């Protein structure tokens, strides 16, 4: 490679990352063996069905679930929609309340609004829901479902899922755990009744999601006419297989990859505070190993993303779940921190210390240029 | 290859077929260039967005539509659901009636039931809706939407889409044309307001669908919170790109591939009538070039599929859209023909005359064995 053209550094690996090399291999294998419709009775169909079941089994093993408790959906968002809708409808007799954390993904908040009465539990300055407050809210009469993310993908803060699940069990309320930002990066305990996860977040494909439901959870069917209401028309078997293979692979290296990236995140957290008027957000300790987020005063997030992109660095900004619009993040707003001038770094397993140092070397000047363009002087 | 082990012949290429070789190539290229989230602002995101737009443009060119009128969904079924739901909701002021043909896919019938008042126009013995009756039904007051398939994927019969579209235009009612079994196999005219199509049917991937809506059609949004209500969470860009490349490729050979397969279908139609107690269904002339369907008296469809599978031939049976369940097909029932003992052949572009002759050579004995097992004597 021409050394005068430094390679691009992609630091926006939350939600979408380059495919794990084994995912690519698995996809091509499954394309040869699993292109047919798994619902058909002939040999080609049965072979596709076996691949799909194998993929479910592999994901179930990681989750500590039974194979038949794991389904593939068309996306993580679709899994969240379906979990909230079918989970709430299946408990209609208990009531219509759906208790959620204020920093859940937009997909959960909106699905809760559509499926029942949303009861939102606030989060602290780190973005963490209070376990006691959450437990008290879900123990009130008329609650059908509760939803709490394993960790927040936008700022990295882990949620008190174990404690909340205990409270949910005591109250007899099923708990949906959104592991979309966690699975493949951190250990996810079995303290859930429903779980959603995102293959594209762990180096698997987009266009496929994971929805797990314990056998004890009653889900309402959309109707007997749709054999797969969680994925109308069925999923791509090769995508599902690639997702499972990627998950198995990243799980085998979870602790080491976590430690490696945690060090880099610590380095970033320390270095960015040297830029004037910056706020590093999220819990400094109880957090995902690969995500770090900070906000700059007097900076427009979109302009900063563009400036860093010009310098060869891809970063995220705005609300991680509605990144297109760059609307002020509802997560940052709920935390009571700066909602503009926001940068989210999500490190890939392959991000090197050199990548990080190069990024830190250009960041202060990039922020300065954006501030200058906005007419902010003397910074 | 060991000549004692004849190669398998896959004759169930409706809805899912082996990927076109160019789709595979296109997928791998798009995986390198288009793994990122097309909604992101950085170079990787913009590159993915360009690939996705290129895919939309290619499909739009085939459909005679504008690029912005074409969207990718998570499946053909999802495209039908969304078209009916958003199309009907967007015309709520006109009324709640949704006029459909009796041989539409289950996804259309059920979506119509959920979105409004379904008005079903019967079909004749070939499975064809009467254009005048359909036009009269949609011209009545209170009709929000009409839906008619381009051709029936289960029996091959083409529908009078042009005439019905004329009536729909005169009545000011948008017409959804389900081209799921046609696009990639037959010319689909521009006589539609909404159109759904199925990449997996033309040698593209499963897990992706096409929804086109003319600019003049008003679709109801699910809500401002979801930037892509037709595909919550977004689609796989590489799948979309592979679907578009496969479509371009099959379109370039449409007439020749159609003529070739039509000859083979004619040969099958003539030959199967030599089996006792058989009924060949669907219009003999105005039909898809690659689909042929017949039903045997005194035969269980599932048993026949299994017997033919054992002989090396994969065929479809039952309702093509809910093939898993092998419930009696609502299409065959609406046509007033035999609903059991049904075999559907959908020829691939690569199906050879030799494949067909081998199939025809084993079919009579396979039917005989199934009848024998059921205790039907002397046939």
XYZ file of C-alpha atoms in Angstrom:
758
model
C 0.000 0.000 0.000
C 1.229 3.496 -0.769
C 2.352 4.773 2.629
C 1.289 8.303 1.698
C -2.347 7.138 1.704
C -3.092 6.003 5.229
C -5.722 3.296 5.413
C -9.154 4.262 6.610
C -10.029 3.498 10.200
C -13.599 2.406 10.787
C -14.643 3.209 14.350
C -18.413 2.947 13.817
C -18.831 -0.788 14.426
C -21.986 -0.613 16.522
C -24.959 -2.107 14.709
C -23.029 -2.741 11.512
C -19.468 -3.964 11.215
C -17.514 -5.678 8.459
C -18.403 -9.352 8.287
C -16.309 -11.745 10.296
C -14.236 -13.784 7.799
C -15.843 -16.997 9.027
C -19.286 -15.510 8.419
C -18.395 -15.081 4.775
C -17.218 -18.679 4.501
C -20.295 -19.934 6.303
C -22.537 -17.890 4.037
C -21.039 -19.366 0.883
C -21.307 -22.894 2.235
C -24.916 -22.346 3.219
C -25.634 -20.826 -0.177
C -24.705 -24.122 -1.798
C -26.584 -26.272 0.710
C -29.312 -24.011 1.990
C -30.764 -21.955 -0.853
C -34.023 -23.924 -0.835
C -37.143 -23.162 1.165
C -36.772 -24.902 4.542
C -40.535 -25.437 4.664
C -40.503 -27.763 1.660
C -40.553 -31.530 2.030
C -37.964 -32.585 -0.533
C -34.274 -33.210 0.077
C -33.244 -29.662 -0.824
C -35.824 -28.221 1.558
C -34.869 -30.599 4.358
C -31.200 -29.714 3.931
C -32.025 -26.005 4.248
C -34.147 -26.773 7.323
C -31.247 -28.632 8.921
C -28.924 -25.666 8.339
C -31.470 -23.300 9.849
C -31.963 -25.557 12.851
C -28.204 -25.822 13.233
C -27.987 -22.042 13.292
C -30.726 -21.849 15.923
C -28.958 -24.484 17.984
C -25.651 -22.591 17.891
C -27.276 -19.324 18.973
C -29.273 -21.151 21.648
C -26.101 -22.662 23.074
C -24.568 -19.205 23.463
C -27.745 -17.888 25.078
C -28.220 -20.858 27.380
C -31.551 -21.551 25.729
C -33.200 -24.491 24.019
C -33.049 -24.613 20.221
C -36.802 -24.301 19.871
C -36.731 -21.122 21.978
C -34.642 -19.289 19.337
C -36.090 -17.786 16.144
C -34.546 -15.699 13.423
C -36.301 -12.513 12.390
C -35.602 -10.061 9.568
C -33.680 -7.618 11.758
C -32.943 -6.731 15.349
C -35.585 -4.019 15.087
C -38.123 -6.577 13.866
C -37.234 -8.846 16.807
C -37.860 -5.996 19.256
C -41.144 -5.071 17.585
C -42.333 -8.641 17.631
C -41.214 -9.326 21.207
C -43.047 -6.276 22.559
C -46.148 -6.778 20.464
C -46.570 -10.537 20.887
C -45.296 -10.505 24.462
C -47.778 -7.827 25.519
C -50.656 -9.367 23.568
C -49.965 -12.759 25.120
C -50.516 -11.232 28.573
C -53.511 -9.117 27.723
C -55.375 -10.496 30.714
C -52.773 -9.123 33.111
C -53.185 -5.617 31.734
C -51.749 -3.293 29.142
C -48.810 -1.710 30.997
C -45.381 -2.044 29.403
C -42.535 -0.911 31.652
C -39.417 0.249 29.818
C -36.205 2.082 30.585
C -35.872 5.611 29.231
C -32.719 4.643 27.338
C -34.205 1.700 25.448
C -33.987 1.789 21.681
C -36.580 3.783 19.777
C -37.946 0.489 18.405
C -38.854 -0.629 21.946
C -40.348 2.709 22.962
C -42.499 2.936 19.864
C -43.552 -0.704 19.960
C -44.583 -0.208 23.587
C -46.632 2.843 22.639
C -48.357 0.844 19.933
C -48.929 -2.331 21.983
C -50.114 -0.898 25.301
C -49.568 1.792 27.899
C -45.906 2.651 28.122
C -44.522 3.250 31.615
C -41.047 4.747 31.346
C -38.509 4.424 34.149
C -35.949 7.215 34.096
C -32.203 6.733 33.925
C -29.390 8.407 35.841
C -26.625 10.558 34.403
C -24.806 7.399 33.250
C -27.902 6.161 31.425
C -28.648 3.448 33.967
C -32.140 2.571 35.123
C -32.519 2.239 38.879
C -33.195 -1.416 39.665
C -35.453 -0.655 42.621
C -37.521 1.908 40.756
C -37.782 -0.447 37.781
C -38.757 -3.339 40.036
C -41.399 -1.219 41.765
C -42.853 -0.057 38.443
C -43.221 -3.552 37.042
C -44.743 -4.898 40.270
C -47.727 -2.565 40.014
C -51.007 -4.096 38.877
C -51.816 -4.167 35.175
C -48.299 -4.694 33.839
C -48.101 -7.065 30.865
C -44.418 -6.823 30.002
C -41.146 -5.152 30.964
C -38.201 -4.335 28.703
C -34.662 -3.461 29.701
C -31.577 -3.475 27.539
C -28.547 -5.475 28.622
C -26.355 -2.487 27.933
C -26.928 0.756 26.109
C -25.365 0.677 22.666
C -25.117 4.420 22.437
C -23.102 5.123 25.583
C -22.030 1.620 26.685
C -23.598 1.642 30.164
C -24.730 -1.745 31.463
C -28.149 -2.092 33.008
C -29.038 -3.949 36.225
C -30.640 -6.784 34.285
C -30.105 -9.504 36.893
C -31.792 -7.548 39.693
C -34.631 -6.420 37.478
C -35.193 -9.962 36.272
C -35.483 -11.099 39.866
C -38.121 -8.454 40.509
C -39.888 -9.395 37.281
C -39.977 -13.053 38.239
C -41.357 -12.210 41.645
C -44.077 -10.140 39.990
C -44.780 -12.729 37.326
C -44.023 -10.226 34.549
C -41.969 -11.422 31.547
C -38.802 -9.390 30.987
C -37.568 -8.625 27.475
C -33.820 -8.084 27.471
C -32.477 -6.214 24.465
C -28.988 -7.662 24.034
C -28.543 -5.937 20.684
C -25.399 -4.076 21.681
C -24.046 -6.758 24.037
C -24.242 -10.224 22.532
C -20.905 -11.039 20.981
C -19.103 -8.415 23.080
C -19.987 -9.234 26.675
C -21.332 -12.198 28.576
C -25.124 -12.130 28.590
C -26.559 -14.058 31.518
C -29.672 -16.185 31.263
C -31.744 -13.664 33.226
C -34.369 -12.985 30.564
C -37.721 -14.270 29.414
C -37.552 -12.708 25.973
C -34.326 -11.637 24.318
C -33.482 -9.792 21.133
C -30.034 -9.661 19.555
C -28.378 -8.201 16.482
C -26.068 -10.302 14.277
C -24.884 -7.211 12.379
C -23.485 -5.932 15.682
C -21.171 -8.926 16.222
C -19.743 -9.221 12.707
C -22.618 -11.190 11.240
C -24.957 -10.041 8.476
C -27.594 -7.332 8.520
C -31.045 -8.381 7.345
C -31.371 -10.956 10.101
C -32.196 -10.712 13.807
C -32.516 -13.014 16.792
C -35.593 -13.395 18.953
C -35.516 -15.839 21.853
C -38.486 -16.633 24.058
C -38.471 -19.017 26.982
C -40.948 -21.836 26.636
C -42.871 -20.472 29.616
C -43.590 -17.160 27.868
C -46.922 -16.937 26.150
C -46.725 -15.120 22.838
C -49.814 -14.093 20.956
C -49.876 -15.255 17.371
C -50.700 -12.734 14.716
C -53.083 -15.276 13.378
C -53.088 -18.920 12.414
C -52.647 -17.992 8.769
C -49.014 -16.946 9.089
C -46.755 -19.890 9.908
C -43.893 -17.554 10.852
C -45.336 -14.310 12.203
C -41.914 -13.313 13.577
C -40.507 -13.308 10.005
C -43.275 -13.125 7.390
C -42.150 -14.916 4.241
C -39.192 -16.538 6.005
C -35.568 -15.535 6.444
C -32.497 -16.153 4.338
C -31.029 -19.427 5.594
C -27.489 -18.507 4.499
C -27.711 -15.217 6.431
C -28.928 -17.050 9.539
C -26.161 -19.615 9.264
C -23.510 -16.904 8.781
C -24.865 -15.058 11.824
C -24.581 -18.164 13.993
C -21.080 -19.034 12.843
C -19.894 -15.480 13.496
C -21.404 -15.586 16.979
C -19.732 -18.882 17.849
C -16.455 -17.452 16.680
C -16.595 -14.181 18.618
C -17.795 -16.016 21.726
C -14.678 -18.188 21.658
C -12.566 -15.039 22.041
C -14.932 -12.948 24.154
C -12.765 -12.266 27.210
C -9.550 -11.580 25.315
C -11.233 -9.330 22.726
C -13.027 -7.550 25.555
C -9.862 -6.905 27.542
C -8.014 -5.687 24.464
C -10.744 -3.240 23.532
C -11.359 -2.127 27.091
C -7.758 -0.912 27.232
C -8.214 1.068 24.035
C -11.449 2.567 25.325
C -9.711 3.611 28.548
C -7.020 5.261 26.471
C -9.636 7.153 24.426
C -11.590 8.205 27.513
C -8.432 9.633 29.064
C -7.204 11.362 25.898
C -10.403 13.090 24.763
C -10.714 14.955 28.052
C -7.745 16.998 26.886
C -9.927 18.593 24.214
C -11.578 21.701 25.701
C -15.301 21.587 26.547
C -15.847 17.881 26.174
C -18.072 15.552 28.170
C -17.371 11.822 28.180
C -20.680 10.084 28.774
C -21.738 6.711 30.144
C -20.627 4.719 33.157
C -16.814 4.676 33.377
C -16.718 1.151 34.813
C -19.814 -0.962 34.357
C -19.915 -0.762 30.604
C -19.482 -2.528 27.286
C -15.831 -3.136 26.459
C -15.845 -1.549 23.006
C -18.083 1.536 23.094
C -17.094 5.037 24.144
C -19.070 8.215 23.629
C -18.320 11.880 24.157
C -19.918 15.174 23.292
C -18.302 18.474 22.448
C -19.782 21.821 23.291
C -20.128 24.248 20.371
C -19.936 21.455 17.809
C -22.442 20.148 15.322
C -22.369 16.336 15.306
C -22.974 15.990 11.587
C -20.194 18.449 10.760
C -17.770 16.622 13.032
C -18.589 13.220 11.514
C -17.984 14.729 8.083
C -14.716 16.360 9.108
C -13.397 13.136 10.687
C -14.541 11.188 7.632
C -12.462 13.523 5.481
C -9.474 12.690 7.695
C -10.040 8.947 7.154
C -12.029 8.070 10.280
C -15.579 6.737 10.361
C -17.398 7.446 13.620
C -21.016 7.429 14.721
C -23.039 10.329 16.014
C -26.521 11.203 17.144
C -28.853 8.545 18.306
C -27.297 5.213 17.474
C -30.652 3.730 16.606
C -31.841 6.477 14.272
C -28.481 7.581 13.001
C -29.837 8.639 9.639
C -31.722 11.548 10.962
C -29.114 12.840 13.397
C -31.909 13.980 15.618
C -30.861 14.714 19.168
C -30.519 11.354 20.876
C -33.366 10.506 23.257
C -30.833 8.494 25.276
C -28.523 11.453 25.855
C -31.551 13.635 26.592
C -32.819 11.140 29.186
C -29.367 11.151 30.801
C -29.412 14.911 31.014
C -26.147 15.340 29.136
C -25.188 17.232 25.981
C -27.203 15.954 23.057
C -25.301 17.674 20.281
C -21.728 17.459 19.074
C -21.788 13.797 19.916
C -19.313 11.129 18.753
C -19.715 7.431 19.353
C -16.779 5.085 18.911
C -17.468 1.355 18.668
C -14.232 -0.568 18.269
C -13.975 -3.597 16.063
C -12.119 -6.684 17.283
C -9.430 -5.723 14.790
C -9.024 -2.098 15.842
C -5.345 -1.621 16.718
C -3.661 0.698 19.239
C -2.129 2.493 16.234
C -5.586 3.123 14.768
C -6.637 4.638 18.055
C -3.533 6.822 18.376
C -3.978 8.126 14.851
C -7.568 8.988 15.656
C -6.625 10.757 18.869
C -3.954 12.683 16.996
C -6.435 14.212 14.529
C -9.439 14.652 16.825
C -8.532 17.956 18.558
C -7.801 19.760 15.304
C -10.961 18.363 13.721
C -13.051 19.668 16.609
C -11.252 22.997 16.330
C -12.011 23.295 12.630
C -15.697 22.561 13.145
C -15.870 25.117 15.941
C -14.084 27.636 13.761
C -16.546 27.081 10.928
C -19.377 27.699 13.384
C -17.692 30.927 14.437
C -16.702 29.734 17.885
C -13.520 31.614 18.628
C -10.591 31.099 20.926
C -11.068 27.410 21.565
C -19.975 -38.326 -12.026
C -20.785 -41.975 -11.437
C -23.373 -42.706 -14.094
C -25.162 -45.114 -11.740
C -26.106 -42.159 -9.520
C -28.257 -39.861 -11.643
C -28.088 -36.221 -10.629
C -31.015 -34.768 -8.770
C -33.486 -32.731 -10.758
C -34.962 -29.744 -8.948
C -38.359 -28.887 -10.406
C -39.617 -26.762 -7.497
C -38.185 -23.402 -8.567
C -41.188 -21.259 -7.715
C -40.505 -18.911 -4.811
C -37.024 -20.297 -4.176
C -34.490 -21.356 -6.772
C -30.728 -21.797 -6.726
C -29.031 -18.430 -6.947
C -28.152 -17.143 -10.384
C -24.325 -17.322 -10.678
C -24.146 -13.560 -11.201
C -26.139 -13.019 -8.000
C -23.439 -14.804 -6.077
C -20.717 -12.659 -7.646
C -22.704 -9.501 -7.046
C -23.298 -10.477 -3.436
C -19.593 -10.953 -2.749
C -18.734 -7.647 -4.378
C -21.408 -5.843 -2.391
C -20.211 -7.543 0.786
C -16.847 -5.857 0.373
C -18.290 -2.470 -0.567
C -21.689 -2.436 1.052
C -21.522 -4.000 4.509
C -21.979 -0.641 6.249
C -25.242 0.972 7.259
C -26.456 3.029 4.273
C -28.002 5.532 6.678
C -24.630 6.601 8.057
C -22.867 9.721 6.871
C -19.295 8.479 6.509
C -17.656 7.107 3.369
C -18.481 3.490 4.192
C -22.125 4.371 4.762
C -22.313 6.454 1.599
C -20.794 3.614 -0.432
C -23.430 1.223 0.903
C -26.128 3.783 0.116
C -24.852 4.093 -3.465
C -24.996 0.310 -3.906
C -28.531 0.214 -2.531
C -29.606 3.066 -4.793
C -27.985 1.313 -7.730
C -29.994 -1.799 -6.936
C -33.203 0.249 -6.736
C -32.362 1.906 -10.040
C -31.799 -1.436 -11.773
C -35.098 -2.860 -10.527
C -36.875 0.387 -11.402
C -35.563 0.219 -14.961
C -37.016 -3.267 -15.392
C -40.347 -2.160 -13.920
C -40.528 1.072 -15.906
C -40.555 3.006 -12.656
C -38.527 5.811 -11.136
C -35.750 4.843 -8.723
C -37.438 6.548 -5.793
C -40.597 4.531 -6.433
C -38.801 1.252 -5.643
C -38.075 0.010 -2.105
C -36.611 -3.197 -0.814
C -38.464 -5.043 1.932
C -37.515 -8.108 3.964
C -39.493 -10.527 1.800
C -42.127 -10.710 -0.896
C -44.667 -11.480 1.830
C -43.595 -8.371 3.749
C -43.976 -6.288 0.569
C -47.538 -7.579 0.097
C -48.416 -6.941 3.739
C -47.034 -3.438 3.603
C -48.637 -2.584 0.257
C -52.084 -3.652 1.408
C -51.794 -2.099 4.853
C -50.232 1.229 3.875
C -52.143 1.432 0.603
C -55.489 0.930 2.316
C -54.644 3.230 5.219
C -53.537 5.947 2.818
C -57.022 5.928 1.271
C -59.003 5.680 4.477
C -61.178 8.574 3.393
C -62.386 6.668 0.352
C -63.534 3.743 2.461
C -62.337 0.435 3.817
C -63.145 -1.932 0.951
C -60.262 -3.954 -0.475
C -61.108 -5.820 -3.659
C -59.015 -8.935 -4.302
C -59.082 -11.949 -6.567
C -59.902 -15.297 -4.973
C -56.601 -16.756 -6.139
C -54.363 -14.081 -4.598
C -51.689 -15.253 -2.199
C -52.674 -15.914 1.384
C -50.542 -12.910 2.412
C -52.815 -10.597 0.375
C -56.042 -12.166 1.586
C -55.019 -11.985 5.238
C -53.578 -8.491 4.955
C -56.854 -7.387 3.368
C -58.821 -8.928 6.221
C -56.645 -7.092 8.722
C -56.599 -3.734 6.919
C -60.230 -3.359 5.881
C -63.252 -5.109 4.454
C -62.177 -7.752 1.981
C -64.291 -8.057 -1.169
C -63.314 -11.219 -3.022
C -63.902 -11.604 -6.742
C -64.214 -15.248 -7.769
C -62.094 -16.967 -10.401
C -63.014 -19.339 -13.189
C -61.898 -22.938 -13.604
C -58.520 -21.719 -14.914
C -58.018 -19.522 -11.864
C -58.637 -16.287 -13.741
C -60.600 -13.383 -12.313
C -63.198 -11.928 -14.651
C -62.064 -8.446 -15.649
C -65.592 -7.049 -15.872
C -66.644 -8.433 -12.503
C -63.419 -7.193 -10.939
C -63.847 -3.771 -12.516
C -67.446 -3.574 -11.296
C -66.454 -4.561 -7.756
C -63.747 -1.945 -7.465
C -65.952 0.792 -8.932
C -68.458 0.500 -6.081
C -68.332 3.226 -3.438
C -66.102 2.742 -0.412
C -63.230 0.905 -2.101
C -59.785 1.907 -0.864
C -57.597 -0.532 -2.771
C -57.662 -3.387 -5.257
C -55.177 -6.240 -5.572
C -54.694 -8.611 -8.471
C -51.745 -10.855 -9.186
C -49.992 -10.640 -12.532
C -50.125 -14.409 -12.811
C -50.909 -17.149 -10.357
C -47.754 -18.856 -9.155
C -49.528 -22.021 -8.224
C -51.169 -22.828 -11.546
C -49.511 -20.356 -13.934
C -52.651 -18.604 -15.162
C -52.236 -14.957 -16.124
C -54.706 -12.404 -14.862
C -56.339 -9.604 -16.875
C -54.189 -6.975 -15.202
C -54.265 -4.436 -18.031
C -58.059 -4.340 -18.224
C -58.452 -4.249 -14.475
C -55.945 -1.436 -14.198
C -57.952 0.553 -16.685
C -61.064 0.067 -14.601
C -59.147 0.948 -11.444
C -57.846 4.162 -12.983
C -61.316 5.108 -14.087
C -62.573 4.536 -10.544
C -59.603 6.274 -8.939
C -58.701 3.160 -6.964
C -55.009 2.193 -6.695
C -54.250 -1.311 -7.993
C -51.666 -3.511 -6.299
C -50.209 -5.994 -8.768
C -48.524 -8.998 -7.202
C -45.814 -9.867 -9.709
C -44.203 -12.365 -7.327
C -44.466 -15.297 -9.700
C -44.009 -13.305 -12.898
C -41.157 -10.822 -12.658
C -38.066 -12.409 -14.137
C -40.130 -14.921 -16.119
C -42.586 -12.850 -18.132
C -42.902 -9.266 -19.235
C -44.727 -7.237 -16.600
C -46.373 -4.159 -18.071
C -46.468 -0.828 -16.281
C -50.181 -1.174 -15.510
C -49.923 -0.978 -11.717
C -49.983 1.576 -8.945
C -48.366 -0.658 -6.344
C -46.304 -3.702 -7.224
C -44.713 -6.465 -5.187
C -42.090 -8.874 -6.479
C -39.985 -11.744 -5.215
C -36.218 -11.926 -5.887
C -36.057 -15.523 -4.628
C -38.390 -16.439 -7.483
C -36.061 -15.178 -10.219
C -32.788 -16.640 -8.940
C -32.027 -13.892 -6.469
C -31.814 -14.240 -2.692
C -34.558 -14.940 -0.181
C -34.775 -12.520 2.730
C -35.441 -9.573 0.438
C -38.530 -8.352 -1.404
C -39.488 -5.567 -3.779
C -42.213 -3.007 -3.190
C -42.841 -0.362 -5.822
C -45.314 2.458 -5.442
C -46.033 5.114 -8.036
C -45.416 8.616 -6.815
C -49.114 9.379 -7.135
C -50.065 6.675 -4.600
C -50.561 7.882 -1.089
C -49.148 5.462 1.489
C -49.855 5.855 5.183
C -46.753 5.899 7.310
C -46.652 3.668 10.345
C -45.433 6.681 12.227
C -42.765 9.315 11.928
C -40.527 7.340 14.299
C -39.664 4.618 11.818
C -37.577 5.927 8.936
C -38.177 2.729 6.919
C -41.561 1.310 7.878
C -41.472 -1.003 4.836
C -38.336 -2.721 6.241
C -37.890 -2.022 9.965
C -34.197 -2.042 10.814
C -33.168 -1.907 7.162
C -32.326 -4.576 4.624
C -29.100 -6.322 3.731
C -27.501 -4.194 1.030
C -25.590 -7.155 -0.475
C -28.842 -9.150 -0.759
C -30.559 -6.215 -2.463
C -27.675 -5.773 -4.875
C -27.594 -9.498 -5.684
C -31.348 -9.437 -6.300
C -31.024 -6.554 -8.749
C -28.110 -8.082 -10.650
C -29.973 -11.383 -10.985
C -33.025 -9.560 -12.302
C -31.041 -7.625 -14.896
C -29.492 -10.864 -16.024
C -32.687 -12.873 -16.375
C -34.404 -9.954 -18.096
C -31.707 -9.959 -20.770
C -32.724 -13.512 -21.700
C -36.440 -13.328 -20.943
C -37.917 -14.221 -24.325
C -35.486 -17.034 -25.094
C -35.718 -18.587 -21.627
C -39.488 -18.277 -21.802
C -39.753 -19.985 -25.176
C -37.446 -22.784 -24.096
C -39.404 -23.486 -20.950
C -42.774 -23.103 -22.599
C -41.849 -25.985 -24.907
C -40.925 -28.139 -21.934
C -44.150 -27.243 -20.156
C -46.151 -28.170 -23.268
C -44.367 -31.510 -23.337
C -45.207 -32.113 -19.641
C -48.827 -31.088 -20.081
C -49.209 -33.538 -22.957
C -47.392 -36.395 -21.247
C -49.051 -36.331 -17.832
C -52.480 -36.785 -19.339
C -51.401 -40.331 -20.107
C -51.449 -41.112 -16.378
C -54.954 -42.281 -15.444
C -57.201 -39.956 -13.425
C -55.172 -36.794 -13.750
C -56.313 -33.232 -14.112
C -53.949 -30.627 -15.571
C -54.958 -27.279 -14.105
C -54.561 -23.641 -15.136
C -55.053 -21.902 -18.447
C -53.410 -23.884 -21.265
C -52.429 -20.763 -23.223
C -52.390 -17.520 -21.279
C -49.925 -18.610 -18.635
C -46.456 -18.290 -17.175
C -43.853 -20.028 -19.323
C -42.335 -22.179 -16.591
C -45.118 -23.392 -14.303
C -47.302 -26.447 -14.805
C -49.612 -28.024 -12.254
C -51.622 -31.213 -12.219
C -53.595 -33.192 -9.670
C -54.059 -36.915 -9.380
C -57.186 -38.547 -8.070
C -56.633 -41.077 -5.252
C -53.223 -39.634 -4.372
C -51.940 -37.879 -1.278
C -49.820 -34.884 -2.291
C -47.319 -35.253 0.527
C -46.798 -38.938 -0.232
C -46.242 -38.206 -3.919
C -43.712 -35.454 -3.192
C -41.867 -37.885 -0.930
C -41.946 -40.699 -3.484
C -40.661 -38.422 -6.269
C -38.011 -37.062 -3.908
C -36.844 -40.631 -3.340
C -36.509 -40.995 -7.114
C -34.373 -37.855 -7.306
C -36.979 -35.252 -8.256
C -37.953 -32.247 -6.168
C -41.450 -30.960 -6.908
C -43.885 -28.669 -5.130
C -47.313 -29.536 -3.854
C -50.218 -28.049 -1.982
C -50.662 -24.355 -1.835
C -47.545 -22.738 -3.182
C -47.681 -19.986 -0.606
C -48.112 -22.148 2.463
C -46.312 -25.198 1.204
C -45.145 -26.171 4.666
C -48.533 -27.114 5.872
C -49.738 -28.901 2.749
C -53.198 -27.696 3.514
C -55.591 -27.923 0.606
C -54.781 -24.979 -1.621
C -57.299 -22.127 -1.469
C -56.403 -21.383 -5.088
C -57.354 -24.846 -6.336
C -60.469 -24.737 -4.155
C -61.494 -21.373 -5.659
C -60.989 -22.857 -9.125
C -63.245 -25.769 -8.270
C -60.643 -28.369 -9.179
C -59.045 -31.238 -7.247
C -57.245 -29.880 -4.207
C -55.364 -33.014 -3.236
C -52.730 -35.111 -4.979
C -51.348 -31.949 -6.448
C -47.928 -31.498 -8.074
C -46.506 -28.168 -9.142
C -43.553 -28.021 -11.501
C -41.655 -24.751 -11.803
C -38.832 -25.083 -14.297
C -35.506 -23.390 -13.771
C -33.808 -21.637 -16.671
C -31.347 -24.520 -16.625
C -33.866 -27.346 -16.680
C -33.023 -29.488 -19.724
C -35.266 -31.595 -21.977
C -33.441 -34.647 -20.588
C -34.383 -33.654 -17.026
C -37.989 -33.422 -18.113
C -37.959 -36.764 -19.936
C -36.450 -38.493 -16.925
C -39.137 -36.997 -14.742
C -41.902 -38.075 -17.094
C -40.413 -41.561 -17.214
C -40.683 -42.071 -13.430
C -43.932 -40.167 -12.775
C -46.525 -42.841 -13.735
C -44.907 -45.541 -11.602
C -44.514 -43.112 -8.675
C -48.204 -42.260 -8.831
C -48.995 -45.962 -9.058
C -46.942 -46.766 -5.985
C -48.621 -44.033 -3.934
C -52.044 -45.225 -5.031
C -51.082 -48.795 -4.184
C -49.955 -47.746 -0.717
C -53.308 -46.053 -0.222
C -55.039 -49.266 -1.263
C -56.311 -47.945 -4.568
C -56.346 -50.980 -6.826
C -56.254 -51.514 -10.544
C -54.921 -48.102 -11.490
